[in-house]
Amino acid sequence: MNYLESLNDKQKEAVLYTEGPLLIVAGAGAGKTKTITHRIIHLIHQGINPEAILAVTFTNKAAKEMRDRVMTLLENPNNGNQIYPVDGIPFVSTFHSLGVRIIKERAHLIGLTKHFAIIDEHDALVIIKDAMKAADIDPKQYEPRKIKSIISKAKGDFITSETYERNAASSLQSIVARIWRDYERTLKKEKALDFDDLLLETVLILKKYPEIKKEYQDRWKYIHIDEYQDTNEVQYELVKLLVGKEENICVVGDTDQNIYSWRGANIKNMLNFEKDYPNAKIIMLEQNYRSTKNIIEAANNVIKKNQYRVDKTLFTDNQKGEVISVYEAYDEVHEGEFVAKEIEKLLQTNDPEDIAVLYRANFQSRVLEESLLSRQIPYQVLGVKFFERKEIKDLLSYIRAAYNRESLSDIKRIINTPSRGIGKVTLLKIFSNQIENLPAGMQLKISLFYKLLDNIKEYASTHTPSESIKYVIKESGLEEQLSNGPSDEQERLENMKELVTLATKYDTLPQEIGLDKLLEDASLASDQDTLMHKGKGVKLMTVHASKGLEFKYVFVTGLEQDLFPHTRNGSKSKEDAEEERRLFYVALTRAEQKLYLSYASMRTIFGSKQINTPSEFIYDIPENLTEFEQGKFGNGEKVVYL
């Protein structure tokens, strides 16, 4: 049983406990994937048929890693593989892949064949837009993406279209219910399901047909669920339905890393595990193998303030390590320069892949990218680079089209952004100078669009570049469309506002030069980005994107109150506040050897300078673990925070 030798006592206890419900509370860097894979191997070693074992996680990457580790352990002759069954392997998949498997096997029960289509987010949005057009619902008043988001969230909460329509209590809900009904009708006609249906329909099948539920319970006798704290209502229901009377379910998770409530993840699923399974055994994996003692102590002090959590305290046998650097910059440009300068020093003895720069909101990447480019430091942005983001391209296209009516690609990009009801056929007639052949109503819409371009050009001729970008955001309708949307749309608006901040650099140039120079630099920056992103480099990403990753050196930037912790529209519930703290905890625990925390005492937001106070999170770290450094301010000013 050599596979047990590399486990610590708590990991071994979790691996050997095979019968009955088991909750493994696994802290950051505590080896949860290793524990799950070794538990699967142990079950097989005990004579359990591999095909009776199910393991479910959230991403394809995580599922592949778990599957590969299981197969590597199975194939290792030191683990006694000669006694393993020769046929069959455990079923390791994502929740959605599990749904596809069950639906394909039972497709006839919901009027499908096993070759049913799965539509992606883009195709789903097209169907929503078509349904709105058929119902004569104004896409400016009811944004299609927002309606799709509401439908998706409802399905994740295990709500069907019939239930939603029955309980609709507002005009918006009535509109959503109507669109949802037509949306489902189209999917049925096309013999298709969307991503959310893959889970919802699976649950409905298992609930409706007890004999089928029993078949799957008999098939998968031992169930493992990874990242249990991130399950939403429908995933939670699916897991409960698959667990047989023996209750051989093992869930692994960490309430301190629940950071996805905005997409339906419910921390209560993990907090209530003992209530769901009264005979559950709980095992804490608190030994961290990733970080230094200083980093772990800092993380423990930060997270212990939260109340909605399973109480635990991480510890490590690693070295004490360096203290945490805390840097106060004058503004975001100085902060970027500090980060780039420190990375330059680190690269003398380290690879770029050992370093990550984290931020709370996507718009922060722009200044950081500039600083790294100025020092020719190779980098990669996880996600979309600033000038390649759709909303930034849209704004720049408005400016270009206003000055150049022959730029058909720019006009094509923005004529229906936000939606104006101008379709592809109409666009072809516009481009072939056949506008007079269109209906009067459509001619008016086109006339208003070109009038908007005239107004932009006229406004820009007498105002600064930053004021002109503000004007486009407002007058185009983009601000109204995005300001009241879900969190991803508000983030797009934040990125637009960052373009206003960038444009202030060009406000001092002569009137006729400023905007041209901004457009030119934006184009060159995109080309340069492409060059910089070939091959390896320092990683730039949001804290959300960093979950599950680890780096020797981590910079956490923008640690200012209202930015990190982040607030939207000035309001924050206790649940939101605790999630922001969990997000900071995730950021800290990505680092192996050294942490750098930074904030700017002044930051330009939407073209205006704002004075900031440091994030409350910084003060949660004991002073003996930190080393404070204040950047040199322009006129030798000193900032005092009360």
PDB file of C-alpha atoms in Angstrom, residues 121 142 191 217 514:
ATOM      1  CA  GLU A 121     -23.971  31.186 -24.910  1.00  0.00           C
ATOM      2  CA  TYR A 142     -34.935  45.068 -21.792  1.00  0.00           C
ATOM      3  CA  LYS A 191     -34.007  19.294 -30.281  1.00  0.00           C
ATOM      4  CA  GLN A 217     -27.530   5.065  -7.311  1.00  0.00           C
ATOM      5  CA  GLY A 514      -5.427  64.382 -28.943  1.00  0.00           C
TER       6      GLY A 514
END
